[in-house]
Short mmCIF file of C-alpha atoms and ligand atoms in Angstrom, two decimals:
data_model
loop_
_atom_site.label_atom_id
_atom_site.label_comp_id
_atom_site.label_asym_id
_atom_site.label_seq_id
_atom_site.Cartn_x
_atom_site.Cartn_y
_atom_site.Cartn_z
CA UNK A 1 -22.48 -4.17 -9.83
CA UNK A 2 -20.03 -7.01 -9.60
CA UNK A 3 -20.62 -10.57 -10.49
CA UNK A 4 -19.29 -13.71 -9.00
CA UNK A 5 -19.69 -16.72 -11.18
CA UNK A 6 -19.81 -20.25 -10.10
CA UNK A 7 -17.71 -21.74 -7.33
CA UNK A 8 -15.52 -24.71 -6.81
CA UNK A 9 -14.29 -27.50 -8.98
CA UNK A 10 -16.40 -30.13 -10.52
CA UNK A 11 -17.02 -32.68 -13.19
CA UNK A 12 -20.41 -33.70 -14.53
CA UNK A 13 -22.32 -35.67 -11.91
CA UNK A 14 -21.62 -39.39 -11.99
CA UNK A 15 -24.19 -41.91 -10.78
CA UNK A 16 -24.14 -42.25 -7.02
CA UNK A 17 -22.30 -38.98 -6.40
CA UNK A 18 -23.79 -35.84 -4.83
CA UNK A 19 -25.91 -33.68 -7.14
CA UNK A 20 -24.13 -30.58 -8.41
CA UNK A 21 -25.58 -27.10 -8.53
CA UNK A 22 -24.21 -24.32 -10.72
CA UNK A 23 -24.45 -20.90 -9.12
CA UNK A 24 -24.07 -17.40 -10.51
CA UNK A 25 -24.23 -14.43 -8.14
CA UNK A 26 -24.84 -11.01 -9.73
CA UNK A 27 -25.32 -7.66 -8.01
CA UNK A 28 -24.38 -5.82 -4.87
CA UNK A 29 -22.90 -7.07 -1.55
CA UNK A 30 -26.44 -7.54 -0.20
CA UNK A 31 -27.19 -9.97 -3.02
CA UNK A 32 -23.83 -11.61 -2.35
CA UNK A 33 -24.81 -12.38 1.22
CA UNK A 34 -28.08 -13.94 -0.06
CA UNK A 35 -25.93 -16.12 -2.33
CA UNK A 36 -23.76 -17.10 0.61
CA UNK A 37 -26.81 -18.17 2.62
CA UNK A 38 -28.10 -20.33 -0.25
CA UNK A 39 -24.68 -21.86 -0.90
CA UNK A 40 -24.25 -22.57 2.79
CA UNK A 41 -27.62 -24.34 2.87
CA UNK A 42 -26.83 -26.31 -0.29
CA UNK A 43 -23.54 -27.47 1.20
CA UNK A 44 -25.23 -28.26 4.51
CA UNK A 45 -27.64 -30.55 2.69
CA UNK A 46 -24.86 -32.34 0.83
CA UNK A 47 -25.12 -30.72 -2.61
CA UNK A 48 -21.91 -29.87 -4.43
CA UNK A 49 -21.24 -26.89 -6.65
CA UNK A 50 -20.33 -27.01 -10.31
CA UNK A 51 -17.96 -24.73 -12.16
CA UNK A 52 -19.75 -25.09 -15.46
CA UNK A 53 -23.39 -24.85 -16.47
CA UNK A 54 -23.10 -28.05 -18.50
CA UNK A 55 -21.61 -30.01 -15.60
CA UNK A 56 -24.42 -29.08 -13.19
CA UNK A 57 -27.67 -30.90 -12.46
CA UNK A 58 -29.37 -27.53 -12.08
CA UNK A 59 -28.30 -23.86 -12.15
CA UNK A 60 -29.31 -21.07 -9.75
CA UNK A 61 -28.94 -17.47 -10.93
CA UNK A 62 -29.09 -14.73 -8.27
CA UNK A 63 -30.06 -11.63 -10.22
CA UNK A 64 -29.76 -7.86 -9.87
CA UNK A 65 -32.47 -5.50 -11.08
CA UNK A 66 -31.06 -2.15 -10.00
CA UNK A 67 -30.26 -0.46 -13.31
CA UNK A 68 -31.00 -1.35 -16.91
CA UNK A 69 -27.49 -2.74 -17.55
CA UNK A 70 -27.82 -5.06 -14.55
CA UNK A 71 -31.24 -6.25 -15.78
CA UNK A 72 -29.76 -7.05 -19.19
CA UNK A 73 -26.78 -8.87 -17.64
CA UNK A 74 -29.13 -10.95 -15.49
CA UNK A 75 -31.45 -11.85 -18.36
CA UNK A 76 -28.49 -12.75 -20.59
CA UNK A 77 -26.99 -14.98 -17.89
CA UNK A 78 -30.32 -16.80 -17.43
CA UNK A 79 -30.47 -17.28 -21.22
CA UNK A 80 -26.96 -18.77 -21.25
CA UNK A 81 -27.74 -21.09 -18.36
CA UNK A 82 -30.92 -22.27 -20.09
CA UNK A 83 -29.08 -22.89 -23.35
CA UNK A 84 -26.23 -24.83 -21.72
CA UNK A 85 -28.11 -26.63 -18.96
CA UNK A 86 -31.86 -26.23 -19.33
CA UNK A 87 -32.75 -26.47 -15.61
CA UNK A 88 -32.62 -23.00 -14.10
CA UNK A 89 -33.95 -21.43 -10.89
CA UNK A 90 -33.85 -17.65 -10.61
CA UNK A 91 -33.72 -15.65 -7.38
CA UNK A 92 -32.84 -12.07 -6.36
CA UNK A 93 -34.07 -8.55 -6.99
CA UNK A 94 -34.99 -9.06 -10.63
CA UNK A 95 -37.20 -11.98 -9.61
CA UNK A 96 -39.51 -9.48 -7.92
CA UNK A 97 -39.86 -7.26 -10.97
CA UNK A 98 -43.13 -7.09 -12.92
CA UNK A 99 -43.19 -7.88 -16.62
CA UNK A 100 -43.29 -5.23 -19.33
CA UNK A 101 -45.96 -6.88 -21.46
CA UNK A 102 -48.55 -6.91 -18.68
CA UNK A 103 -47.31 -10.11 -17.03
CA UNK A 104 -46.66 -10.13 -13.31
CA UNK A 105 -43.08 -11.32 -13.70
CA UNK A 106 -40.39 -10.04 -16.07
CA UNK A 107 -38.26 -13.19 -15.94
CA UNK A 108 -41.17 -15.51 -16.72
CA UNK A 109 -42.08 -13.19 -19.58
CA UNK A 110 -38.58 -13.28 -21.14
CA UNK A 111 -37.60 -16.85 -20.18
CA UNK A 112 -40.83 -18.85 -19.72
CA UNK A 113 -38.89 -22.14 -19.31
CA UNK A 114 -37.18 -21.28 -16.00
CA UNK A 115 -38.23 -23.75 -13.31
CA UNK A 116 -38.92 -21.26 -10.53
CA UNK A 117 -38.52 -17.56 -9.75
CA UNK A 118 -38.21 -16.00 -6.29
CA UNK A 119 -37.51 -12.50 -5.03
CA UNK A 120 -34.47 -11.56 -2.91
CA UNK A 121 -33.59 -13.07 0.49
CA UNK A 122 -35.64 -16.18 -0.15
CA UNK A 123 -33.27 -18.98 0.84
CA UNK A 124 -36.07 -21.34 1.86
CA UNK A 125 -38.09 -20.82 -1.33
CA UNK A 126 -34.97 -21.43 -3.41
CA UNK A 127 -34.20 -24.60 -1.43
CA UNK A 128 -37.79 -25.82 -1.88
CA UNK A 129 -37.45 -25.37 -5.65
CA UNK A 130 -34.07 -27.17 -5.63
CA UNK A 131 -35.59 -30.09 -3.68
CA UNK A 132 -38.43 -30.37 -6.23
CA UNK A 133 -36.13 -30.63 -9.24
CA UNK A 134 -32.97 -32.21 -7.80
CA UNK A 135 -33.82 -34.24 -4.70
CA UNK A 136 -31.70 -33.82 -1.60
CA UNK A 137 -28.85 -36.35 -1.37
CA UNK A 138 -28.97 -38.88 1.43
CA UNK A 139 -27.01 -38.50 4.65
CA UNK A 140 -25.69 -34.98 4.21
CA UNK A 141 -22.28 -34.30 5.72
CA UNK A 142 -23.52 -31.41 7.79
CA UNK A 143 -20.30 -31.28 9.75
CA UNK A 144 -18.38 -30.39 6.62
CA UNK A 145 -19.95 -26.94 6.64
CA UNK A 146 -17.61 -24.43 8.20
CA UNK A 147 -19.17 -22.59 11.17
CA UNK A 148 -19.00 -19.25 9.34
CA UNK A 149 -20.92 -20.66 6.32
CA UNK A 150 -19.71 -20.43 2.74
CA UNK A 151 -18.19 -17.08 1.82
CA UNK A 152 -17.64 -15.68 -1.66
CA UNK A 153 -15.17 -13.04 -0.49
CA UNK A 154 -11.46 -13.73 0.14
CA UNK A 155 -10.88 -15.45 3.47
CA UNK A 156 -9.68 -12.30 5.26
CA UNK A 157 -12.71 -10.06 4.78
CA UNK A 158 -16.45 -10.66 4.88
CA UNK A 159 -19.73 -8.78 4.63
CA UNK A 160 -22.10 -8.96 7.57
CA UNK A 161 -25.71 -8.16 6.63
CA UNK A 162 -27.61 -6.83 9.64
CA UNK A 163 -31.01 -6.18 8.09
CA UNK A 164 -33.05 -6.52 4.92
CA UNK A 165 -35.28 -4.03 3.17
CA UNK A 166 -35.83 -0.36 3.80
CA UNK A 167 -38.53 1.89 5.29
CA UNK A 168 -37.62 4.86 3.08
CA UNK A 169 -39.07 5.64 -0.29
CA UNK A 170 -36.36 7.61 -2.10
CA UNK A 171 -37.93 8.76 -5.31
CA UNK A 172 -35.16 7.41 -7.57
CA UNK A 173 -35.03 3.95 -5.97
CA UNK A 174 -37.13 0.82 -6.42
CA UNK A 175 -35.33 -1.33 -3.86
CA UNK A 176 -38.13 -1.18 -1.23
CA UNK A 177 -40.62 -2.41 -3.82
CA UNK A 178 -38.33 -5.38 -4.49
CA UNK A 179 -36.95 -6.06 -1.00
CA UNK A 180 -39.79 -4.82 1.21
CA UNK A 181 -39.70 -2.83 4.46
CA UNK A 182 -36.89 -2.98 7.01
CA UNK A 183 -36.48 -6.31 8.82
CA UNK A 184 -33.59 -6.29 11.32
CA UNK A 185 -31.87 -9.59 12.03
CA UNK A 186 -31.91 -10.62 15.71
CA UNK A 187 -28.88 -9.12 17.42
CA UNK A 188 -27.80 -12.47 18.88
CA UNK A 189 -27.70 -14.03 15.39
CA UNK A 190 -25.71 -11.13 13.98
CA UNK A 191 -23.16 -11.26 16.81
CA UNK A 192 -22.86 -15.05 16.58
CA UNK A 193 -22.17 -14.77 12.86
CA UNK A 194 -19.58 -12.05 13.49
CA UNK A 195 -17.82 -14.17 16.10
CA UNK A 196 -17.76 -17.21 13.80
CA UNK A 197 -16.27 -15.08 11.03
CA UNK A 198 -13.53 -13.68 13.27
CA UNK A 199 -12.78 -17.17 14.60
CA UNK A 200 -12.46 -18.38 11.00
CA UNK A 201 -9.75 -15.78 10.32
CA UNK A 202 -11.70 -12.80 8.99
CA UNK A 203 -9.66 -9.65 9.60
CA UNK A 204 -12.11 -7.10 8.25
CA UNK A 205 -15.86 -7.19 8.77
CA UNK A 206 -17.94 -4.95 6.51
CA UNK A 207 -21.33 -4.17 8.03
CA UNK A 208 -23.96 -3.75 5.33
CA UNK A 209 -27.71 -3.32 4.90
CA UNK A 210 -29.95 -0.92 2.98
CA UNK A 211 -29.98 1.50 5.91
CA UNK A 212 -27.50 0.59 8.63
CA UNK A 213 -28.44 3.56 10.83
CA UNK A 214 -32.02 2.25 11.08
CA UNK A 215 -31.00 -1.09 12.62
CA UNK A 216 -33.64 -2.14 15.18
CA UNK A 217 -36.24 0.52 14.30
CA UNK A 218 -38.68 -2.16 13.06
CA UNK A 219 -38.50 -4.08 16.38
CA UNK A 220 -38.56 -0.92 18.48
CA UNK A 221 -34.96 -1.58 19.61
CA UNK A 222 -36.10 -4.79 21.30
CA UNK A 223 -33.72 -6.24 23.89
CA UNK A 224 -32.23 -9.48 22.62
CA UNK A 225 -29.69 -11.84 24.16
CA UNK A 226 -26.16 -12.73 23.31
CA UNK A 227 -23.84 -14.86 25.39
CA UNK A 228 -26.46 -14.82 28.15
CA UNK A 229 -26.51 -11.04 28.46
CA UNK A 230 -29.21 -8.62 27.30
CA UNK A 231 -28.28 -6.46 24.29
CA UNK A 232 -30.51 -3.92 22.58
CA UNK A 233 -31.24 -4.32 18.87
CA UNK A 234 -29.73 -0.92 18.20
CA UNK A 235 -26.86 0.34 16.06
CA UNK A 236 -24.78 1.68 18.96
CA UNK A 237 -25.09 -1.53 20.99
CA UNK A 238 -24.36 -3.69 17.97
CA UNK A 239 -21.34 -1.66 16.92
CA UNK A 240 -19.93 -1.55 20.46
CA UNK A 241 -20.13 -5.37 20.73
CA UNK A 242 -18.68 -5.83 17.24
CA UNK A 243 -15.83 -3.51 18.20
CA UNK A 244 -15.03 -5.56 21.30
CA UNK A 245 -15.11 -8.80 19.31
CA UNK A 246 -12.89 -7.30 16.62
CA UNK A 247 -10.42 -6.03 19.19
CA UNK A 248 -10.10 -9.49 20.74
CA UNK A 249 -9.28 -10.90 17.28
CA UNK A 250 -7.06 -8.03 16.07
CA UNK A 251 -9.55 -7.26 13.28
CA UNK A 252 -11.31 -4.30 11.69
CA UNK A 253 -15.01 -3.36 11.58
CA UNK A 254 -16.13 -1.01 8.80
CA UNK A 255 -19.60 0.54 8.51
CA UNK A 256 -21.43 1.01 5.21
CA UNK A 257 -24.73 2.72 4.25
CA UNK A 258 -25.06 4.93 7.32
CA UNK A 259 -27.34 7.98 7.04
CA UNK A 260 -26.47 11.20 8.85
CA UNK A 261 -29.01 10.95 11.67
CA UNK A 262 -28.18 12.59 15.03
CA UNK A 263 -27.85 9.20 16.78
CA UNK A 264 -24.92 8.31 14.50
CA UNK A 265 -22.90 10.87 16.51
CA UNK A 266 -22.85 8.33 19.38
CA UNK A 267 -20.73 5.97 17.30
CA UNK A 268 -17.94 8.46 16.69
CA UNK A 269 -16.35 8.00 20.16
CA UNK A 270 -16.08 4.25 19.39
CA UNK A 271 -14.07 5.23 16.32
CA UNK A 272 -11.93 7.67 18.30
CA UNK A 273 -11.19 4.88 20.81
CA UNK A 274 -10.09 2.56 17.99
CA UNK A 275 -12.84 -0.02 18.54
CA UNK A 276 -14.13 0.30 14.98
CA UNK A 277 -12.52 1.89 11.93
CA UNK A 278 -12.86 5.67 11.66
CA UNK A 279 -14.60 5.27 8.30
CA UNK A 280 -18.18 5.97 7.36
CA UNK A 281 -19.87 5.21 4.06
CA UNK A 282 -22.68 7.79 3.97
CA UNK A 283 -24.60 7.85 0.68
CA UNK A 284 -25.62 11.53 0.65
CA UNK A 285 -26.69 11.70 -3.05
CA UNK A 286 -26.93 15.52 -2.93
CA UNK A 287 -26.36 18.49 -0.66
CA UNK A 288 -29.05 21.01 -1.57
CA UNK A 289 -32.03 20.71 0.80
CA UNK A 290 -34.62 21.15 -1.98
CA UNK A 291 -33.07 18.42 -4.13
CA UNK A 292 -32.83 16.12 -1.09
CA UNK A 293 -36.52 16.74 -0.43
CA UNK A 294 -37.43 15.90 -4.02
CA UNK A 295 -35.31 12.78 -3.68
CA UNK A 296 -37.17 11.98 -0.40
CA UNK A 297 -33.83 11.13 1.18
CA UNK A 298 -33.55 9.87 4.74
CA UNK A 299 -32.35 12.58 7.14
CA UNK A 300 -33.00 15.22 4.46
CA UNK A 301 -33.71 17.84 7.12
CA UNK A 302 -30.29 17.37 8.75
CA UNK A 303 -27.54 19.90 8.35
CA UNK A 304 -25.03 17.56 6.80
CA UNK A 305 -22.10 19.95 6.64
CA UNK A 306 -22.35 20.72 10.35
CA UNK A 307 -22.80 17.07 11.18
CA UNK A 308 -19.67 16.10 9.23
CA UNK A 309 -17.73 18.92 10.92
CA UNK A 310 -18.86 17.63 14.31
CA UNK A 311 -17.80 14.10 13.39
CA UNK A 312 -14.36 15.44 12.47
CA UNK A 313 -14.11 17.25 15.81
CA UNK A 314 -14.86 14.03 17.72
CA UNK A 315 -12.67 11.84 15.51
CA UNK A 316 -10.26 13.90 13.38
CA UNK A 317 -8.98 10.92 11.38
CA UNK A 318 -12.43 9.91 10.12
CA UNK A 319 -12.64 9.11 6.42
CA UNK A 320 -15.99 9.73 4.74
CA UNK A 321 -17.07 8.00 1.56
CA UNK A 322 -20.20 9.05 -0.26
CA UNK A 323 -22.06 8.81 -3.54
CA UNK A 324 -23.93 11.58 -5.34
CA UNK A 325 -26.34 12.01 -8.22
CA UNK A 326 -25.89 14.87 -10.70
CA UNK A 327 -28.74 16.15 -12.87
CA UNK A 328 -31.64 14.89 -10.74
CA UNK A 329 -34.99 16.10 -12.18
CA UNK A 330 -35.45 19.79 -11.48
CA UNK A 331 -31.79 20.36 -10.44
CA UNK A 332 -31.01 23.99 -11.23
CA UNK A 333 -27.59 25.41 -12.03
CA UNK A 334 -27.61 27.04 -8.56
CA UNK A 335 -28.48 23.75 -6.82
CA UNK A 336 -25.68 22.00 -8.67
CA UNK A 337 -23.25 24.77 -7.71
CA UNK A 338 -24.38 24.31 -4.09
CA UNK A 339 -23.41 20.64 -4.39
CA UNK A 340 -19.94 21.55 -5.70
CA UNK A 341 -19.43 24.04 -2.86
CA UNK A 342 -20.53 21.41 -0.34
CA UNK A 343 -18.06 18.91 -1.78
CA UNK A 344 -15.21 21.37 -1.32
CA UNK A 345 -16.21 22.42 2.18
CA UNK A 346 -17.08 18.96 3.48
CA UNK A 347 -13.88 17.56 1.95
CA UNK A 348 -15.44 14.14 1.37
CA UNK A 349 -12.48 11.77 1.17
CA UNK A 350 -13.93 9.34 -1.35
CA UNK A 351 -16.80 10.34 -3.61
CA UNK A 352 -18.52 8.69 -6.52
CA UNK A 353 -21.08 10.35 -8.78
CA UNK A 354 -23.69 9.05 -11.19
CA UNK A 355 -25.43 11.12 -13.83
CA UNK A 356 -29.13 10.69 -12.99
CA UNK A 357 -30.71 7.96 -15.05
CA UNK A 358 -34.38 7.01 -14.77
CA UNK A 359 -35.07 3.59 -13.29
CA UNK A 360 -38.25 1.89 -14.48
CA UNK A 361 -40.91 2.13 -11.75
CA UNK A 362 -39.25 4.97 -9.76
CA UNK A 363 -41.47 7.92 -8.82
CA UNK A 364 -38.71 10.41 -9.72
CA UNK A 365 -39.52 9.71 -13.37
CA UNK A 366 -42.71 11.75 -12.95
CA UNK A 367 -40.98 14.80 -11.46
CA UNK A 368 -41.02 17.93 -13.61
CA UNK A 369 -37.86 19.57 -14.93
CA UNK A 370 -35.99 16.61 -16.44
CA UNK A 371 -32.38 17.66 -17.03
CA UNK A 372 -31.02 17.12 -20.52
CA UNK A 373 -28.84 14.01 -20.77
CA UNK A 374 -25.77 15.94 -21.99
CA UNK A 375 -26.11 18.37 -19.06
CA UNK A 376 -26.42 15.52 -16.57
CA UNK A 377 -23.24 13.95 -17.93
CA UNK A 378 -21.38 17.30 -17.98
CA UNK A 379 -22.37 17.93 -14.35
CA UNK A 380 -21.22 14.46 -13.35
CA UNK A 381 -17.83 15.07 -14.98
CA UNK A 382 -17.56 18.51 -13.35
CA UNK A 383 -18.42 17.04 -9.95
CA UNK A 384 -15.82 14.28 -10.33
CA UNK A 385 -13.12 16.83 -11.20
CA UNK A 386 -13.79 18.62 -7.92
CA UNK A 387 -14.08 15.35 -5.98
CA UNK A 388 -10.80 14.07 -7.38
CA UNK A 389 -9.01 17.30 -6.47
CA UNK A 390 -10.29 17.02 -2.88
CA UNK A 391 -9.39 13.35 -2.66
CA UNK A 392 -5.90 13.82 -4.17
CA UNK A 393 -5.14 16.65 -1.72
CA UNK A 394 -6.22 14.47 1.19
CA UNK A 395 -4.11 11.56 -0.04
CA UNK A 396 -1.05 13.83 -0.37
CA UNK A 397 -1.47 14.82 3.30
CA UNK A 398 -0.75 11.20 4.20
CA UNK A 399 2.73 11.15 2.66
CA UNK A 400 5.26 10.55 5.43
CA UNK A 401 2.70 8.95 7.77
CA UNK A 402 2.86 5.37 8.97
CA UNK A 403 -0.32 3.35 8.47
CA UNK A 404 -1.60 -0.11 9.25
CA UNK A 405 -2.23 -1.93 5.96
CA UNK A 406 -4.22 -5.15 5.44
CA UNK A 407 -2.49 -7.16 2.70
CA UNK A 408 -4.80 -8.29 -0.14
CA UNK A 409 -2.17 -9.64 -2.49
CA UNK A 410 1.52 -10.45 -2.02
CA UNK A 411 3.09 -12.79 -4.57
CA UNK A 412 6.27 -14.54 -3.38
CA UNK A 413 5.66 -13.45 0.23
CA UNK A 414 5.84 -9.83 -0.85
CA UNK A 415 9.42 -9.97 -2.15
CA UNK A 416 8.21 -8.07 -5.22
CA UNK A 417 5.82 -5.96 -3.18
CA UNK A 418 2.07 -6.34 -2.94
CA UNK A 419 -1.27 -4.56 -2.65
CA UNK A 420 -3.19 -3.77 0.51
CA UNK A 421 -5.62 -1.31 2.02
CA UNK A 422 -5.54 1.08 4.95
CA UNK A 423 -8.52 1.97 7.16
CA UNK A 424 -9.38 4.58 4.53
CA UNK A 425 -10.02 2.03 1.78
CA UNK A 426 -13.00 -0.34 1.64
CA UNK A 427 -12.49 -3.31 -0.70
CA UNK A 428 -13.71 -2.97 -4.30
CA UNK A 429 -14.92 0.63 -4.01
CA UNK A 430 -12.01 2.74 -2.70
CA UNK A 431 -8.33 3.01 -3.55
CA UNK A 432 -5.51 0.72 -2.47
CA UNK A 433 -2.04 0.96 -0.97
CA UNK A 434 0.65 -0.29 -3.35
CA UNK A 435 3.30 -1.90 -1.20
CA UNK A 436 6.88 -1.67 -2.39
CA UNK A 437 9.26 -4.63 -1.95
CA UNK A 438 10.39 -4.44 1.70
CA UNK A 439 13.90 -3.06 2.22
CA UNK A 440 14.63 -5.54 5.02
CA UNK A 441 15.28 -9.04 3.63
CA UNK A 442 13.63 -10.60 6.69
CA UNK A 443 10.34 -8.73 6.16
CA UNK A 444 7.60 -10.71 4.42
CA UNK A 445 4.04 -9.84 3.43
CA UNK A 446 1.19 -12.33 3.72
CA UNK A 447 -2.33 -12.07 2.36
CA UNK A 448 -4.81 -11.46 5.17
CA UNK A 449 -2.20 -10.12 7.59
CA UNK A 450 -1.51 -6.56 8.65
CA UNK A 451 1.74 -4.72 8.04
CA UNK A 452 2.89 -1.27 9.09
CA UNK A 453 3.91 0.82 6.10
CA UNK A 454 5.34 4.30 5.57
CA UNK A 455 3.49 6.26 2.89
CA UNK A 456 5.95 7.54 0.28
CA UNK A 457 3.71 8.78 -2.55
CA UNK A 458 0.16 9.26 -3.78
CA UNK A 459 -0.89 8.06 -7.25
CA UNK A 460 -4.43 8.88 -8.41
CA UNK A 461 -6.80 7.23 -5.90
CA UNK A 462 -4.03 5.11 -4.40
CA UNK A 463 -1.08 5.42 -2.05
CA UNK A 464 2.40 3.93 -2.39
CA UNK A 465 4.07 2.70 0.79
CA UNK A 466 7.19 1.01 2.11
CA UNK A 467 6.46 -1.90 4.48
CA UNK A 468 8.36 -1.50 7.76
S1 SF4 B 1 -32.61 4.49 1.64
FE1 SF4 B 1 -33.52 5.18 -0.28
S2 SF4 B 1 -31.97 4.59 -1.83
FE2 SF4 B 1 -31.54 3.39 0.00
S3 SF4 B 1 -32.68 1.48 -0.31
FE3 SF4 B 1 -33.98 2.84 0.92
S4 SF4 B 1 -35.28 3.83 -0.62
FE4 SF4 B 1 -33.53 2.97 -1.73
#
């Protein structure tokens, strides 16, 4: 759960100047792309953004309602914005959450003076509320909007959201009740956005959604059009086109939130050919079939270990990232041991683990066999010990190899070294590659550019490398 406070410089609005909107974006990358859409629309209509609540004519808070800490952070931020500014519009996941005292909206219950509340992916509703309280400025400079829209990420990487919502009903998750069923974006729109991003200098495109493998299921894989040619609204077709676009721009495409369905196997040859990164973020959450069934996980009948082995046969360099939950209701000692064994056999490169914690409104709360909190935490710690051993061993295997590294930071043109990432590291969630000062005086490092680097050491989750 990261947060991205307000953008761009500003002073309090002076008479005759464009109205200024304060914006706070809380939550996951999917919420971030909602924020980008709203900010793009605001800019398109001639609004400016304000760095401070007090200097804004109105504040928009994009909230997260995933876990209790995120709810608290969102409610606190709304409170701050109300205290410092007074005019506040709230959007995002928390906006769709029911109140606790019988009201139909939690935010209205806690902060009755907010001007408007919407759920997630509601750009138009948010804009309507903005227009009501801070009228649109005249003669908007539409041409000032960059073709790729306004991005909150650094210039060299960007998230590309391909769908909204989810058709699954995992028992620990309330996202579908907040974001609704799967709605895939038209393939032509997605590809146009990708092309605009690459043309604007993006070197790494991170494909996200709630369930990337389900892209197009809701529209029965309808045939759309892009560049005058028919293209199916289907993951393979999308990824193949994205790979071609990325290749033409010397950029990377990385896939997140992919479930281990059989049709995902088709994508592996694209990775082996180098069209997209050999990296898959597959949130498995557990390995034992009975726990997966109780979790109501997508693809819970699949044999994940065999699937991962097959992926490695097709594309040996594939890196797999995953997240797991320890201490899910009813998890026995034997089921947990099964998970540990799976982790060692599957050799998941990057794994995260949460101790199960009940989320208000999730059906898992009613499952029998709640695991004691101390046991949940002990299992999480035990899992992470195993995961870190696996990950460290895999990182050590890279010592001596030469890898392509995308530079994220390089003060003084890299004379004192820098920090980057290889194909094995997604931004924010995985490790990094610490780049040593180049030996050759003529070698420089620039943010957003690739460098070849020889791996010389492994340190925790990270690698150390010499740029060459
Ligand atoms: S796949 Fe499951 S965990 Fe993911 S959003 Fe859908 S219901 Fe939630």
